[in-house]
CSV table of C-alpha atoms in Angstrom, one decimal:
chain,number,residue,atom,x,y,z
A,987,UNK,CA,-21.0,-35.2,-27.9
A,988,UNK,CA,-20.4,-34.2,-24.3
A,989,UNK,CA,-22.2,-36.1,-21.5
A,990,UNK,CA,-24.9,-34.6,-19.2
A,991,UNK,CA,-22.4,-34.6,-16.6
A,992,UNK,CA,-19.7,-33.0,-18.6
A,993,UNK,CA,-21.9,-30.3,-19.9
A,994,UNK,CA,-23.0,-29.8,-16.1
A,995,UNK,CA,-19.2,-29.5,-14.9
A,996,UNK,CA,-18.7,-27.2,-18.2
A,997,UNK,CA,-21.8,-24.8,-17.2
A,998,UNK,CA,-20.7,-24.8,-13.6
A,999,UNK,CA,-17.1,-23.6,-14.4
A,1000,UNK,CA,-18.6,-20.9,-16.6
A,1001,UNK,CA,-21.2,-19.6,-13.9
A,1002,UNK,CA,-18.1,-19.7,-11.4
A,1003,UNK,CA,-16.1,-17.8,-13.5
A,1004,UNK,CA,-18.8,-15.2,-14.5
A,1005,UNK,CA,-19.4,-14.7,-10.9
A,1006,UNK,CA,-15.8,-13.9,-10.0
A,1007,UNK,CA,-15.9,-11.6,-13.4
A,1008,UNK,CA,-18.8,-9.4,-12.0
A,1009,UNK,CA,-17.5,-9.0,-8.7
A,1010,UNK,CA,-14.0,-7.8,-10.1
A,1011,UNK,CA,-13.9,-4.0,-9.9
A,1012,UNK,CA,-17.3,-3.7,-7.8
A,1013,UNK,CA,-15.8,-3.4,-4.0
A,1014,UNK,CA,-17.6,-2.7,-0.6
A,1015,UNK,CA,-16.5,-0.7,2.4
A,1016,UNK,CA,-15.2,-3.1,4.9
A,1017,UNK,CA,-13.0,-0.8,6.9
A,1018,UNK,CA,-12.9,2.9,7.8
A,1019,UNK,CA,-10.2,3.7,10.4
A,1020,UNK,CA,-9.8,6.9,12.0
A,1021,UNK,CA,-8.4,8.1,15.5
A,1022,UNK,CA,-8.1,5.6,18.1
A,1023,UNK,CA,-9.6,2.8,16.0
A,1024,UNK,CA,-6.0,2.3,14.7
A,1025,UNK,CA,-5.1,1.0,18.0
A,1026,UNK,CA,-7.8,-2.0,17.2
A,1027,UNK,CA,-7.4,-2.7,13.8
A,1028,UNK,CA,-3.5,-2.8,13.4
A,1029,UNK,CA,-1.2,-4.6,15.6
A,1030,UNK,CA,2.6,-3.4,16.4
A,1031,UNK,CA,5.6,-5.4,15.3
A,1032,UNK,CA,8.0,-5.6,18.1
A,1033,UNK,CA,10.7,-7.5,16.4
A,1034,UNK,CA,14.1,-6.5,14.8
A,1035,UNK,CA,13.7,-4.8,11.8
A,1036,UNK,CA,14.0,-6.8,8.2
A,1037,UNK,CA,15.4,-3.8,6.6
A,1038,UNK,CA,18.5,-3.6,9.2
A,1039,UNK,CA,17.4,-0.2,10.1
A,1040,UNK,CA,19.0,1.6,13.4
A,1041,UNK,CA,15.5,1.2,15.0
A,1042,UNK,CA,14.2,-0.4,18.0
A,1043,UNK,CA,10.4,-1.2,17.0
A,1044,UNK,CA,8.2,-1.3,20.5
A,1045,UNK,CA,5.1,-2.8,21.3
A,1046,UNK,CA,1.9,-0.9,21.6
A,1047,UNK,CA,2.0,-0.5,25.3
A,1048,UNK,CA,5.3,1.1,25.0
A,1049,UNK,CA,4.5,3.3,21.8
A,1050,UNK,CA,1.3,4.6,24.0
A,1051,UNK,CA,3.0,5.0,27.3
A,1052,UNK,CA,6.1,7.2,25.4
A,1053,UNK,CA,3.7,9.3,23.3
A,1054,UNK,CA,5.1,7.1,20.0
A,1055,UNK,CA,1.0,6.2,19.4
A,1056,UNK,CA,-1.3,8.8,19.9
A,1057,UNK,CA,-4.1,10.8,18.8
A,1058,UNK,CA,-3.2,14.5,18.7
A,1059,UNK,CA,-5.3,17.4,19.4
A,1060,UNK,CA,-6.9,17.5,15.8
A,1061,UNK,CA,-8.1,13.9,16.0
A,1062,UNK,CA,-5.4,12.8,13.9
A,1063,UNK,CA,-3.7,9.3,14.5
A,1064,UNK,CA,-0.1,9.9,14.8
A,1065,UNK,CA,3.0,7.4,15.3
A,1066,UNK,CA,6.6,8.8,15.6
A,1067,UNK,CA,10.0,7.9,16.5
A,1068,UNK,CA,11.3,9.0,19.6
A,1069,UNK,CA,12.9,12.5,19.6
A,1070,UNK,CA,14.0,13.1,23.0
A,1071,UNK,CA,16.6,10.1,23.8
A,1072,UNK,CA,20.3,9.9,23.1
A,1073,UNK,CA,20.8,6.1,22.3
A,1074,UNK,CA,23.7,3.8,23.6
A,1075,UNK,CA,25.6,2.3,21.3
A,1076,UNK,CA,24.6,-1.0,19.5
A,1077,UNK,CA,20.8,0.2,20.1
A,1078,UNK,CA,18.4,1.8,17.8
A,1079,UNK,CA,15.9,4.7,18.3
A,1080,UNK,CA,12.5,3.6,19.3
A,1081,UNK,CA,10.1,3.8,16.4
A,1082,UNK,CA,6.7,2.4,15.5
A,1083,UNK,CA,5.5,-0.3,12.6
A,1084,UNK,CA,2.0,-1.0,12.4
A,1085,UNK,CA,0.5,-4.2,10.5
A,1086,UNK,CA,-3.2,-4.6,9.8
A,1087,UNK,CA,-5.0,-7.5,11.4
A,1088,UNK,CA,-7.2,-7.8,8.4
A,1089,UNK,CA,-6.0,-9.1,5.5
A,1090,UNK,CA,-6.6,-7.4,1.9
A,1091,UNK,CA,-6.6,-9.1,-1.7
A,1092,UNK,CA,-7.8,-7.1,-4.6
A,1093,UNK,CA,-9.8,-3.8,-3.7
A,1094,UNK,CA,-9.0,-0.3,-3.2
A,1095,UNK,CA,-6.8,1.3,-0.3
A,1096,UNK,CA,-7.2,4.9,0.4
A,1097,UNK,CA,-5.3,7.0,3.1
A,1098,UNK,CA,-5.4,10.7,4.0
A,1099,UNK,CA,-2.1,12.0,5.7
A,1100,UNK,CA,-1.3,15.7,7.2
A,1101,UNK,CA,2.0,14.8,7.8
A,1102,UNK,CA,4.7,12.3,6.8
A,1103,UNK,CA,8.2,11.8,8.2
A,1104,UNK,CA,10.9,13.8,7.1
A,1105,UNK,CA,14.4,14.4,7.9
A,1106,UNK,CA,18.0,12.8,7.3
A,1107,UNK,CA,18.1,9.0,8.1
A,1108,UNK,CA,14.4,8.6,7.7
A,1109,UNK,CA,12.6,6.1,5.6
A,1110,UNK,CA,9.0,6.3,6.1
A,1111,UNK,CA,6.9,3.9,4.1
A,1112,UNK,CA,3.1,3.0,3.7
A,1113,UNK,CA,2.5,-0.5,1.7
A,1114,UNK,CA,0.9,-3.9,1.4
A,1115,UNK,CA,2.6,-6.7,1.6
A,1116,UNK,CA,2.6,-10.6,2.1
A,1117,UNK,CA,2.9,-12.1,5.5
A,1118,UNK,CA,4.2,-15.3,3.9
A,1119,UNK,CA,8.0,-15.9,2.7
A,1120,UNK,CA,9.0,-12.3,0.9
A,1121,UNK,CA,8.7,-11.9,-1.9
A,1122,UNK,CA,6.6,-14.8,-2.5
A,1123,UNK,CA,2.9,-13.2,-2.6
A,1124,UNK,CA,4.2,-9.7,-3.7
A,1125,UNK,CA,4.5,-6.5,-2.0
A,1126,UNK,CA,3.1,-3.2,-3.0
A,1127,UNK,CA,4.9,0.0,-1.8
A,1128,UNK,CA,2.4,3.2,-2.1
A,1129,UNK,CA,4.5,5.7,-0.1
A,1130,UNK,CA,8.2,5.5,0.0
A,1131,UNK,CA,11.3,7.6,0.3
A,1132,UNK,CA,14.4,8.2,2.1
A,1133,UNK,CA,16.8,11.0,3.4
A,1134,UNK,CA,14.2,13.4,2.2
A,1135,UNK,CA,15.6,13.1,-1.2
A,1136,UNK,CA,12.1,13.5,-3.0
A,1137,UNK,CA,10.4,15.8,-3.6
A,1138,UNK,CA,8.6,13.1,-5.5
A,1139,UNK,CA,6.8,9.8,-4.0
A,1140,UNK,CA,8.2,6.4,-5.2
A,1141,UNK,CA,5.7,3.7,-6.1
A,1142,UNK,CA,7.0,0.1,-6.5
A,1143,UNK,CA,6.4,-4.1,-6.6
A,1144,UNK,CA,8.2,-6.5,-5.7
A,1145,UNK,CA,7.7,-10.3,-6.6
A,1146,UNK,CA,9.3,-13.2,-7.6
A,1147,UNK,CA,11.2,-13.5,-11.1
A,1148,UNK,CA,8.8,-13.1,-13.9
A,1149,UNK,CA,7.3,-9.8,-13.7
A,1150,UNK,CA,8.4,-6.9,-15.7
A,1151,UNK,CA,7.1,-3.5,-16.5
A,1152,UNK,CA,8.1,-1.1,-19.4
A,1153,UNK,CA,10.3,1.6,-18.3
A,1154,UNK,CA,10.2,5.6,-19.0
A,1155,UNK,CA,7.4,8.0,-19.2
A,1156,UNK,CA,4.0,5.8,-20.9
A,1157,UNK,CA,0.4,7.1,-21.5
A,1158,UNK,CA,-1.1,4.7,-18.7
A,1159,UNK,CA,0.5,7.0,-15.9
A,1160,UNK,CA,1.9,10.7,-15.1
A,1161,UNK,CA,5.1,9.6,-13.6
A,1162,UNK,CA,8.1,7.6,-14.9
A,1163,UNK,CA,9.2,4.2,-14.3
A,1164,UNK,CA,12.7,3.4,-13.9
A,1165,UNK,CA,13.2,0.1,-13.0
A,1166,UNK,CA,11.8,-2.7,-14.9
A,1167,UNK,CA,12.3,-6.2,-13.5
A,1168,UNK,CA,10.0,-6.4,-10.5
A,1169,UNK,CA,11.8,-9.4,-8.9
A,1170,UNK,CA,13.3,-9.3,-5.3
A,1171,UNK,CA,15.3,-5.8,-4.8
A,1172,UNK,CA,14.9,-3.2,-6.1
A,1173,UNK,CA,11.8,-4.2,-7.8
A,1174,UNK,CA,10.1,-2.4,-10.4
A,1175,UNK,CA,9.1,1.5,-9.4
A,1176,UNK,CA,8.1,4.9,-10.8
A,1177,UNK,CA,8.5,8.1,-9.7
A,1178,UNK,CA,5.5,10.5,-9.3
A,1179,UNK,CA,5.3,13.4,-11.3
A,1180,UNK,CA,4.1,15.8,-8.6
A,1181,UNK,CA,6.6,17.9,-6.6
A,1182,UNK,CA,4.6,17.9,-3.4
A,1183,UNK,CA,3.9,14.1,-3.2
A,1184,UNK,CA,6.9,13.3,-0.6
A,1185,UNK,CA,8.7,14.4,2.2
A,1186,UNK,CA,9.1,18.1,3.2
A,1187,UNK,CA,7.3,19.4,0.2
A,1188,UNK,CA,3.9,17.3,0.9
A,1189,UNK,CA,4.4,18.2,4.9
A,1190,UNK,CA,4.5,22.3,3.7
A,1191,UNK,CA,1.5,21.4,1.3
A,1192,UNK,CA,-0.4,20.3,4.2
A,1193,UNK,CA,-0.3,16.6,3.1
A,1194,UNK,CA,-2.6,14.9,0.7
A,1195,UNK,CA,-4.5,11.9,-0.5
A,1196,UNK,CA,-3.2,8.4,-1.5
A,1197,UNK,CA,-5.1,5.4,-3.0
A,1198,UNK,CA,-4.1,2.3,-4.2
A,1199,UNK,CA,-6.4,0.4,-6.9
A,1200,UNK,CA,-5.4,-3.6,-7.0
A,1201,UNK,CA,-7.3,-5.3,-9.6
A,1202,UNK,CA,-4.7,-8.6,-10.2
A,1203,UNK,CA,-7.3,-11.3,-11.5
A,1204,UNK,CA,-7.0,-12.9,-15.1
A,1205,UNK,CA,-8.2,-10.0,-17.6
A,1206,UNK,CA,-8.2,-6.8,-14.8
A,1207,UNK,CA,-6.1,-4.1,-15.7
A,1208,UNK,CA,-3.4,-4.4,-12.7
A,1209,UNK,CA,-2.1,-2.1,-9.9
A,1210,UNK,CA,-2.5,1.7,-9.8
A,1211,UNK,CA,-1.1,4.4,-7.3
A,1212,UNK,CA,-2.8,7.8,-7.4
A,1213,UNK,CA,-2.1,10.9,-5.4
A,1214,UNK,CA,-4.2,14.1,-4.9
A,1215,UNK,CA,-2.4,16.8,-3.2
A,1216,UNK,CA,-4.3,18.6,-0.2
A,1217,UNK,CA,-5.5,21.8,-2.4
A,1218,UNK,CA,-7.5,19.2,-4.6
A,1219,UNK,CA,-11.1,20.4,-4.4
A,1220,UNK,CA,-13.0,17.4,-2.9
A,1221,UNK,CA,-15.4,17.5,-5.6
A,1222,UNK,CA,-12.8,16.4,-8.2
A,1223,UNK,CA,-11.9,13.7,-6.6
A,1224,UNK,CA,-13.7,10.3,-6.2
A,1225,UNK,CA,-15.9,10.4,-3.2
A,1226,UNK,CA,-14.3,7.2,-1.7
A,1227,UNK,CA,-10.8,9.1,-1.4
A,1228,UNK,CA,-12.6,12.6,-0.4
A,1229,UNK,CA,-15.5,11.5,1.6
A,1230,UNK,CA,-14.6,12.8,5.1
A,1231,UNK,CA,-13.0,15.8,3.9
A,1232,UNK,CA,-16.2,16.4,2.1
A,1233,UNK,CA,-18.1,16.6,4.8
A,1234,UNK,CA,-20.1,13.5,3.9
A,1235,UNK,CA,-20.1,9.9,4.8
A,1236,UNK,CA,-17.9,7.5,2.7
A,1237,UNK,CA,-19.8,5.4,-0.1
A,1238,UNK,CA,-20.5,1.7,0.7
A,1239,UNK,CA,-19.3,0.4,-2.2
A,1240,UNK,CA,-16.8,2.1,-5.4
A,1241,UNK,CA,-16.9,0.5,-8.8
A,1242,UNK,CA,-13.9,0.6,-11.0
A,1243,UNK,CA,-14.4,-1.3,-14.1
A,1244,UNK,CA,-15.8,0.1,-17.6
A,1245,UNK,CA,-19.2,-1.2,-16.9
A,1246,UNK,CA,-20.1,1.4,-14.4
A,1247,UNK,CA,-23.0,3.1,-15.5
A,1248,UNK,CA,-24.8,6.2,-14.2
A,1249,UNK,CA,-23.1,8.1,-11.2
A,1250,UNK,CA,-20.8,5.0,-10.6
A,1251,UNK,CA,-19.2,6.2,-14.2
A,1252,UNK,CA,-19.2,9.8,-13.5
A,1253,UNK,CA,-17.1,8.5,-10.0
A,1254,UNK,CA,-15.1,6.3,-12.4
A,1255,UNK,CA,-14.0,9.6,-14.4
A,1256,UNK,CA,-12.8,11.5,-11.2
A,1257,UNK,CA,-9.9,8.9,-10.8
A,1258,UNK,CA,-8.0,10.4,-13.5
A,1259,UNK,CA,-4.5,9.1,-14.6
A,1260,UNK,CA,-2.8,7.0,-11.9
A,1261,UNK,CA,0.8,8.3,-10.9
A,1262,UNK,CA,2.4,5.1,-11.3
A,1263,UNK,CA,0.5,1.9,-12.8
A,1264,UNK,CA,1.7,-1.7,-13.1
A,1265,UNK,CA,-0.2,-3.5,-16.0
A,1266,UNK,CA,-1.6,-7.2,-15.5
A,1267,UNK,CA,-0.2,-8.5,-18.5
A,1268,UNK,CA,-1.0,-12.3,-19.0
A,1269,UNK,CA,1.6,-14.6,-20.3
A,1270,UNK,CA,-0.5,-15.4,-23.2
A,1271,UNK,CA,-0.6,-11.8,-24.7
A,1272,UNK,CA,3.0,-10.9,-23.5
A,1273,UNK,CA,5.1,-10.1,-26.6
A,1274,UNK,CA,7.9,-12.9,-27.2
A,1275,UNK,CA,10.4,-10.8,-26.4
A,1276,UNK,CA,9.0,-9.7,-22.8
A,1277,UNK,CA,8.5,-13.5,-22.2
A,1278,UNK,CA,12.1,-14.2,-23.2
A,1279,UNK,CA,14.0,-11.1,-22.0
A,1280,UNK,CA,11.6,-9.0,-20.0
A,1281,UNK,CA,12.0,-6.2,-22.4
A,1282,UNK,CA,8.6,-5.0,-22.1
A,1283,UNK,CA,5.2,-6.1,-20.4
A,1284,UNK,CA,4.8,-9.3,-18.6
A,1285,UNK,CA,3.1,-9.7,-15.4
A,1286,UNK,CA,0.8,-12.5,-15.0
A,1287,UNK,CA,-0.3,-11.0,-11.4
A,1288,UNK,CA,-2.6,-13.8,-10.2
A,1289,UNK,CA,0.9,-15.8,-10.0
A,1290,UNK,CA,2.5,-13.0,-7.9
A,1291,UNK,CA,0.0,-11.6,-5.8
A,1292,UNK,CA,-1.6,-13.2,-2.6
A,1293,UNK,CA,-3.5,-11.6,0.5
A,1294,UNK,CA,-1.4,-8.5,2.2
A,1295,UNK,CA,-1.4,-6.8,5.5
A,1296,UNK,CA,-1.5,-3.5,5.4
A,1297,UNK,CA,1.6,-1.7,6.9
A,1298,UNK,CA,2.7,1.8,7.8
A,1299,UNK,CA,6.2,2.0,9.4
A,1300,UNK,CA,9.2,4.2,9.9
A,1301,UNK,CA,12.5,3.2,9.9
A,1302,UNK,CA,16.0,5.0,10.4
A,1303,UNK,CA,19.1,4.5,8.0
A,1304,UNK,CA,18.8,0.8,7.1
A,1305,UNK,CA,19.1,-1.0,3.6
A,1306,UNK,CA,18.0,2.3,1.7
A,1307,UNK,CA,18.3,5.2,4.3
A,1308,UNK,CA,21.7,4.2,5.4
A,1309,UNK,CA,23.4,3.4,1.9
A,1310,UNK,CA,22.3,6.8,0.4
A,1311,UNK,CA,22.9,9.0,3.5
A,1312,UNK,CA,26.2,9.8,2.2
A,1313,UNK,CA,25.2,11.2,-1.0
A,1314,UNK,CA,22.1,12.4,0.1
A,1315,UNK,CA,24.0,15.5,1.8
A,1316,UNK,CA,23.1,14.4,5.2
A,1317,UNK,CA,26.6,13.4,6.1
A,1318,UNK,CA,27.9,16.5,5.0
A,1319,UNK,CA,25.3,18.3,7.1
A,1320,UNK,CA,26.6,16.6,9.9
A,1321,UNK,CA,30.1,16.7,10.2
A,1322,UNK,CA,30.2,13.6,7.9
A,1323,UNK,CA,28.8,11.4,10.7
A,1324,UNK,CA,27.8,7.7,10.1
A,1325,UNK,CA,23.8,7.2,9.7
A,1326,UNK,CA,23.9,5.1,12.6
A,1327,UNK,CA,26.0,7.8,14.8
A,1328,UNK,CA,23.9,10.5,13.5
A,1329,UNK,CA,20.4,8.7,14.5
A,1330,UNK,CA,21.7,7.9,18.0
A,1331,UNK,CA,23.1,11.3,19.0
A,1332,UNK,CA,20.7,13.6,17.6
A,1333,UNK,CA,17.4,13.2,18.9
A,1334,UNK,CA,16.2,16.4,18.3
A,1335,UNK,CA,16.5,15.8,14.4
A,1336,UNK,CA,13.5,13.5,14.9
A,1337,UNK,CA,11.0,16.2,15.7
A,1338,UNK,CA,9.4,16.2,12.2
A,1339,UNK,CA,9.8,12.1,12.0
A,1340,UNK,CA,6.2,11.4,12.4
A,1341,UNK,CA,3.0,9.9,10.4
A,1342,UNK,CA,-0.2,11.8,11.4
A,1343,UNK,CA,-3.1,9.8,9.7
A,1344,UNK,CA,-6.3,11.6,9.0
A,1345,UNK,CA,-8.4,8.1,7.9
A,1346,UNK,CA,-7.6,5.0,6.2
A,1347,UNK,CA,-10.2,2.9,4.2
A,1348,UNK,CA,-10.6,-0.3,2.7
A,1349,UNK,CA,-13.0,-1.0,-0.3
A,1350,UNK,CA,-12.5,-5.1,-1.4
A,1351,UNK,CA,-15.2,-8.0,-2.1
A,1352,UNK,CA,-14.2,-10.1,0.5
A,1353,UNK,CA,-16.3,-12.9,2.0
A,1354,UNK,CA,-14.6,-13.4,5.3
A,1355,UNK,CA,-12.9,-11.4,7.8
A,1356,UNK,CA,-9.5,-12.2,6.8
A,1357,UNK,CA,-10.0,-10.4,3.3
A,1358,UNK,CA,-10.1,-13.6,0.9
A,1359,UNK,CA,-11.8,-12.5,-2.3
A,1360,UNK,CA,-15.4,-13.4,-2.6
A,1361,UNK,CA,-16.1,-16.2,-5.2
A,1362,UNK,CA,-19.4,-17.5,-4.3
A,1363,UNK,CA,-22.5,-17.7,-5.8
A,1364,UNK,CA,-25.9,-17.8,-4.1
A,1365,UNK,CA,-27.1,-20.6,-2.2
A,1366,UNK,CA,-30.2,-20.9,-4.3
A,1367,UNK,CA,-27.7,-21.4,-7.7
A,1368,UNK,CA,-25.7,-23.3,-6.1
A,1369,UNK,CA,-28.4,-25.7,-4.7
A,1370,UNK,CA,-30.1,-25.6,-8.5
A,1371,UNK,CA,-26.6,-26.5,-9.6
A,1372,UNK,CA,-26.0,-29.5,-7.2
A,1373,UNK,CA,-29.4,-31.0,-7.6
A,1374,UNK,CA,-29.0,-30.7,-11.7
A,1375,UNK,CA,-25.4,-32.5,-11.6
A,1376,UNK,CA,-27.0,-35.4,-9.4
A,1377,UNK,CA,-29.5,-36.2,-11.3
């Protein structure tokens, strides 16, 4: 028979787990960012490019002074690459890379873009990542592509060894998974099925909405990335995505789990199928083959994903756009120039190399400004439990 203290500890552990489970899938609006608010909520990376691009990431003062970070006449926050300067040999073209000041863990991230960078040598990305030693703590790529090689967006995960996603077409996503092993580079990735989800086609269509649902705790489903083209009726999208477009304020919370009832259940149905889905599959539920070979689904996500910064950037050339510049057709288009030479000597080619962001919003269940997940019981319950334990 268990002692009273053992029973008490067991009961406390059970309640703590229950409180965490209740919080999972029920997220509160923490940030809604528009216009100049981006300057307050993000910091400007002004160091060398970790992906070895032909860029010079500038600080906030330089970006604002040179018009590389501004609010346009439509009220959209815009960041761009320089498109006026011939760059000396050995230097990179000035561009912008933003990191959120507040960290995000599990929750919902939404962004509406009217325009994303396009053109040869461009490599735009909207993503979240640990600020620790990459890829420890994980990376989630929501929007990414290079050299206009869409027209379909690519969503990816990058982790330490041990996370695998099944390849091919699957019933849990609209897109197609081409890479299974999520570790390091190239990570595991899924190509969207929408032809207007990236690059020139996205811009010609007038933009669209992206959302990422990150739910990585034990028993949670995993990570889904969603896309709706601008032509989608606001009433057909979740209110957390379409609120401003629909002329109403964003809802204060969102419920994503199957326990939703009433209007929350109606909202949940509007999410539909994600464009890309990465399942949270615990080691205890994975097949023997998946555990032994990675041929199947195994990704115990609590082991791979920590708090993340939200990042939006534009690099040029580098590890992806530089390596694919030749067979993308860009080199032939510009007299077989190298990617680096093209970037330095053709400023006008970067007229459309810009992000135009209508809004971004973050929902989570954070207990502190840095985004740590809330796992707290009410003060009264804690007092009661402590009193019971010490009697």
